[in-house]
Short mmCIF file of C-alpha atoms in Angstrom, two decimals:
data_model
loop_
_atom_site.label_atom_id
_atom_site.label_comp_id
_atom_site.label_asym_id
_atom_site.label_seq_id
_atom_site.Cartn_x
_atom_site.Cartn_y
_atom_site.Cartn_z
CA GLU A 1 28.01 3.79 -22.07
CA ALA A 2 26.30 3.16 -18.75
CA GLN A 3 22.67 2.40 -19.42
CA VAL A 4 19.53 0.40 -18.76
CA THR A 5 18.11 -1.24 -21.87
CA GLN A 6 14.67 -2.70 -22.45
CA ASN A 7 13.29 -4.83 -25.25
CA PRO A 8 11.04 -4.61 -27.03
CA ARG A 9 10.30 -0.89 -27.03
CA TYR A 10 6.83 -1.40 -28.48
CA LEU A 11 4.65 -4.49 -28.35
CA ILE A 12 1.09 -5.22 -29.41
CA THR A 13 -0.26 -8.60 -28.37
CA VAL A 14 -3.51 -10.40 -27.68
CA THR A 15 -5.09 -11.52 -24.45
CA GLY A 16 -3.58 -14.65 -22.98
CA LYS A 17 -0.43 -14.83 -25.09
CA LYS A 18 2.58 -15.08 -22.77
CA LEU A 19 5.24 -12.43 -23.21
CA THR A 20 8.52 -11.34 -21.68
CA VAL A 21 9.98 -7.86 -21.56
CA THR A 22 13.72 -7.92 -21.02
CA CYS A 23 15.73 -5.48 -18.95
CA SER A 24 19.49 -5.30 -18.74
CA GLN A 25 21.93 -2.93 -17.05
CA ASN A 26 25.67 -2.65 -17.49
CA MET A 27 26.49 -0.76 -14.29
CA ASN A 28 26.85 -3.73 -11.94
CA HIS A 29 23.84 -2.52 -9.97
CA GLU A 30 22.42 -4.72 -7.25
CA TYR A 31 18.94 -3.19 -7.14
CA MET A 32 16.53 -3.43 -10.06
CA SER A 33 12.83 -2.77 -10.34
CA TRP A 34 9.88 -2.58 -12.72
CA TYR A 35 7.26 0.17 -12.90
CA ARG A 36 4.17 0.78 -14.93
CA GLN A 37 2.94 4.24 -15.83
CA ASP A 38 -0.70 4.97 -16.53
CA PRO A 39 -2.48 8.27 -17.15
CA GLY A 40 -3.87 9.68 -13.94
CA LEU A 41 -2.19 6.99 -11.82
CA GLY A 42 1.44 7.93 -12.27
CA LEU A 43 4.30 5.49 -11.83
CA ARG A 44 3.66 2.42 -9.71
CA GLN A 45 6.17 -0.22 -8.73
CA ILE A 46 5.44 -3.79 -9.85
CA TYR A 47 8.37 -5.83 -8.53
CA TYR A 48 11.86 -5.17 -7.32
CA SER A 49 15.03 -7.14 -6.69
CA MET A 50 17.70 -6.32 -4.16
CA ASN A 51 20.19 -8.79 -5.62
CA VAL A 52 20.50 -12.04 -7.54
CA GLU A 53 17.77 -14.53 -6.61
CA VAL A 54 16.10 -11.95 -4.32
CA THR A 55 12.81 -10.51 -5.57
CA ASP A 56 9.83 -8.91 -3.85
CA LYS A 57 6.43 -7.49 -4.72
CA GLY A 58 5.82 -3.82 -5.21
CA ASP A 59 2.48 -2.06 -5.15
CA VAL A 60 0.87 -3.72 -8.18
CA PRO A 61 2.34 -7.23 -8.68
CA GLU A 62 -0.81 -9.05 -9.75
CA GLY A 63 -0.51 -10.64 -13.18
CA TYR A 64 3.28 -10.29 -13.37
CA LYS A 65 6.30 -12.46 -12.63
CA VAL A 66 9.99 -11.62 -12.49
CA SER A 67 13.26 -13.49 -12.10
CA ARG A 68 16.81 -12.44 -11.21
CA LYS A 69 19.18 -15.20 -12.20
CA GLU A 70 21.97 -12.85 -13.18
CA LYS A 71 22.91 -9.49 -11.75
CA ARG A 72 22.54 -7.61 -15.02
CA ASN A 73 19.15 -8.97 -16.15
CA PHE A 74 15.67 -8.60 -14.68
CA PRO A 75 12.96 -9.79 -17.10
CA LEU A 76 9.27 -9.03 -16.59
CA ILE A 77 6.96 -11.89 -17.51
CA LEU A 78 3.26 -11.66 -18.26
CA GLU A 79 1.98 -15.25 -18.25
CA SER A 80 -1.50 -14.39 -19.48
CA PRO A 81 -1.73 -10.73 -20.44
CA SER A 82 -5.04 -8.90 -20.17
CA PRO A 83 -6.16 -5.54 -21.58
CA ASN A 84 -5.77 -3.86 -18.18
CA GLN A 85 -2.04 -4.49 -18.48
CA THR A 86 -1.85 -2.12 -21.41
CA SER A 87 0.62 0.45 -20.13
CA LEU A 88 4.04 2.03 -20.40
CA TYR A 89 6.61 -0.07 -18.54
CA PHE A 90 9.93 1.09 -17.14
CA CYS A 91 12.84 -0.85 -15.74
CA ALA A 92 15.17 0.89 -13.31
CA SER A 93 18.36 0.09 -11.42
CA SER A 94 20.65 1.49 -8.75
CA PHE A 95 23.78 0.31 -6.95
CA THR A 96 22.05 -0.51 -3.69
CA VAL A 97 19.03 0.61 -1.75
CA ASN A 98 20.79 2.97 0.60
CA SER A 99 20.29 6.70 0.54
CA TYR A 100 23.24 7.60 -1.66
CA ASN A 101 22.14 5.92 -4.85
CA GLU A 102 19.97 7.38 -7.55
CA GLN A 103 17.82 5.26 -9.83
CA PHE A 104 18.53 5.01 -13.55
CA PHE A 105 15.64 4.28 -15.88
CA GLY A 106 15.37 2.42 -19.13
CA PRO A 107 13.68 4.01 -22.20
CA GLY A 108 10.34 2.28 -21.58
CA THR A 109 8.27 -0.40 -23.27
CA ARG A 110 4.83 0.51 -24.55
CA LEU A 111 2.61 -2.55 -24.32
CA THR A 112 -0.84 -2.87 -25.84
CA VAL A 113 -2.94 -5.95 -25.04
CA LEU A 114 -5.95 -6.40 -27.32
CA LYS B 1 1.28 4.74 3.64
CA GLN B 2 3.59 7.26 1.98
CA GLU B 3 1.87 9.55 -0.52
CA VAL B 4 3.46 12.12 -2.79
CA THR B 5 1.68 15.06 -4.36
CA GLN B 6 2.88 17.74 -6.74
CA ILE B 7 1.58 21.24 -7.31
CA PRO B 8 0.76 22.59 -9.78
CA ALA B 9 -0.38 19.81 -12.08
CA ALA B 10 0.44 21.96 -15.08
CA LEU B 11 2.26 25.23 -15.60
CA SER B 12 2.76 27.46 -18.60
CA VAL B 13 5.30 30.28 -18.48
CA PRO B 14 7.04 32.60 -20.97
CA GLU B 15 10.66 31.97 -21.75
CA GLY B 16 13.12 33.53 -19.30
CA GLU B 17 10.99 33.27 -16.19
CA ASN B 18 12.20 31.70 -12.98
CA LEU B 19 9.80 29.10 -11.66
CA VAL B 20 9.21 26.78 -8.73
CA LEU B 21 7.71 23.31 -8.75
CA ASN B 22 6.46 21.81 -5.51
CA CYS B 23 6.51 18.27 -4.14
CA SER B 24 4.95 17.17 -0.85
CA PHE B 25 5.17 13.83 0.93
CA THR B 26 3.24 12.58 3.94
CA ASP B 27 5.90 10.70 5.90
CA SER B 28 9.25 12.33 6.68
CA ALA B 29 10.97 8.95 7.17
CA ILE B 30 12.70 8.82 3.81
CA TYR B 31 16.11 7.79 2.53
CA ASN B 32 16.18 10.32 -0.29
CA LEU B 33 14.14 12.32 -2.77
CA GLN B 34 14.84 12.37 -6.48
CA TRP B 35 13.63 14.75 -9.19
CA PHE B 36 13.15 13.45 -12.73
CA ARG B 37 12.29 14.89 -16.08
CA GLN B 38 10.13 13.00 -18.57
CA ASP B 39 9.56 14.03 -22.18
CA PRO B 40 6.33 12.84 -23.82
CA GLY B 41 6.36 9.09 -24.40
CA LYS B 42 9.97 8.87 -23.24
CA GLY B 43 11.89 7.55 -20.29
CA LEU B 44 12.87 9.31 -17.08
CA THR B 45 16.00 11.39 -16.79
CA SER B 46 17.37 11.93 -13.29
CA LEU B 47 17.89 15.61 -12.51
CA LEU B 48 18.81 15.80 -8.85
CA LEU B 49 19.03 13.46 -5.86
CA ILE B 50 18.78 14.86 -2.35
CA GLN B 51 19.75 12.60 0.51
CA SER B 52 17.72 12.76 3.70
CA SER B 53 20.54 14.55 5.50
CA GLN B 54 20.86 17.28 2.87
CA ARG B 55 18.96 20.54 2.46
CA GLU B 56 19.57 21.23 -1.22
CA GLN B 57 21.30 20.22 -4.42
CA THR B 58 22.21 22.27 -7.46
CA SER B 59 22.89 21.39 -11.06
CA GLY B 60 23.24 24.20 -13.57
CA ARG B 61 20.01 26.20 -13.65
CA LEU B 62 18.28 23.73 -11.33
CA ASN B 63 18.17 23.89 -7.58
CA ALA B 64 16.25 21.45 -5.42
CA SER B 65 15.58 21.90 -1.73
CA LEU B 66 14.38 19.47 0.88
CA ASP B 67 12.58 20.21 4.12
CA LYS B 68 12.09 16.74 5.54
CA SER B 69 10.32 17.83 8.70
CA SER B 70 7.55 19.56 6.76
CA GLY B 71 7.48 16.94 4.02
CA ARG B 72 8.30 19.32 1.18
CA SER B 73 10.72 19.70 -1.67
CA THR B 74 10.91 22.40 -4.30
CA LEU B 75 12.57 22.41 -7.70
CA TYR B 76 13.67 25.85 -8.80
CA ILE B 77 14.37 26.42 -12.49
CA ALA B 78 16.16 29.64 -13.34
CA ALA B 79 15.82 31.46 -16.64
CA SER B 80 13.48 28.88 -18.17
CA GLN B 81 13.89 27.86 -21.81
CA PRO B 82 11.53 26.15 -24.30
CA GLY B 83 13.76 23.06 -24.02
CA ASP B 84 12.74 22.78 -20.37
CA SER B 85 9.22 21.84 -21.44
CA ALA B 86 8.52 18.38 -20.03
CA THR B 87 6.84 16.65 -17.12
CA TYR B 88 8.74 16.85 -13.85
CA LEU B 89 8.35 14.04 -11.34
CA CYS B 90 9.52 13.77 -7.78
CA ALA B 91 9.97 10.43 -6.02
CA VAL B 92 10.78 9.50 -2.44
CA ARG B 93 12.36 6.36 -1.10
CA PRO B 94 10.51 5.63 2.15
CA ARG B 95 12.20 4.03 5.11
CA ASN B 96 9.05 2.44 6.45
CA TYR B 97 7.48 0.67 3.47
CA GLY B 98 9.99 -1.83 2.16
CA GLN B 99 12.22 -0.72 -0.64
CA ASN B 100 9.62 0.92 -2.86
CA PHE B 101 9.97 4.27 -4.48
CA VAL B 102 6.84 6.39 -4.41
CA PHE B 103 6.30 8.83 -7.25
CA GLY B 104 4.25 11.98 -7.41
CA PRO B 105 1.85 12.52 -10.33
CA GLY B 106 4.11 15.10 -11.95
CA THR B 107 3.95 18.73 -13.07
CA ARG B 108 3.60 19.32 -16.79
CA LEU B 109 5.66 22.38 -17.71
CA SER B 110 5.36 24.37 -20.92
CA VAL B 111 7.85 27.17 -21.58
CA LEU B 112 6.63 29.40 -24.37
CA PRO B 113 9.08 31.11 -26.74
#
């Protein structure tokens, strides 16, 4: 089944404890991205990657890191999480960035930073 | 900077009604516009993708239109059902601001039995 998977789905952690949220897609997509969703602010893009070893900042990249060593994986790293990073996170992918390709979303990761 | 708005913010209708959700964007230079559905606490399900060269797309009871010059898209839902209750999001892929998608805030739809 073609899908985007994220792990973990739920995570409660404490301030400053490094964490990684994994994202994997099995559709051979070149483009992958991370979003956060917050009440009243909607979905905002954190980072995106147009292909292996190519990453770029989105609208809200502060406090996050990403890597794209393999085409299928795009982990989101929080080196020192803070309470303002409590949010619902989504990973998404599409074949390329041209106009013909829709984005597919993962199920989301709900992160709470105490 | 591209901005996307959606009207109304919330909508409650009786089952069986036809309804229209609106999406507006400030810059017509887009690659495409995509409509999503999101159930509470869940992920996003893609409903329809309209390319910049297209005027509309249809899938079952859903029909989405795009008027790029006026910066508007509408999602028409025919014969609404309680199972249609969800938040509907539109997103545009701008040509002029890197490769970011820009999402609207969503319309929360409740279809009452």
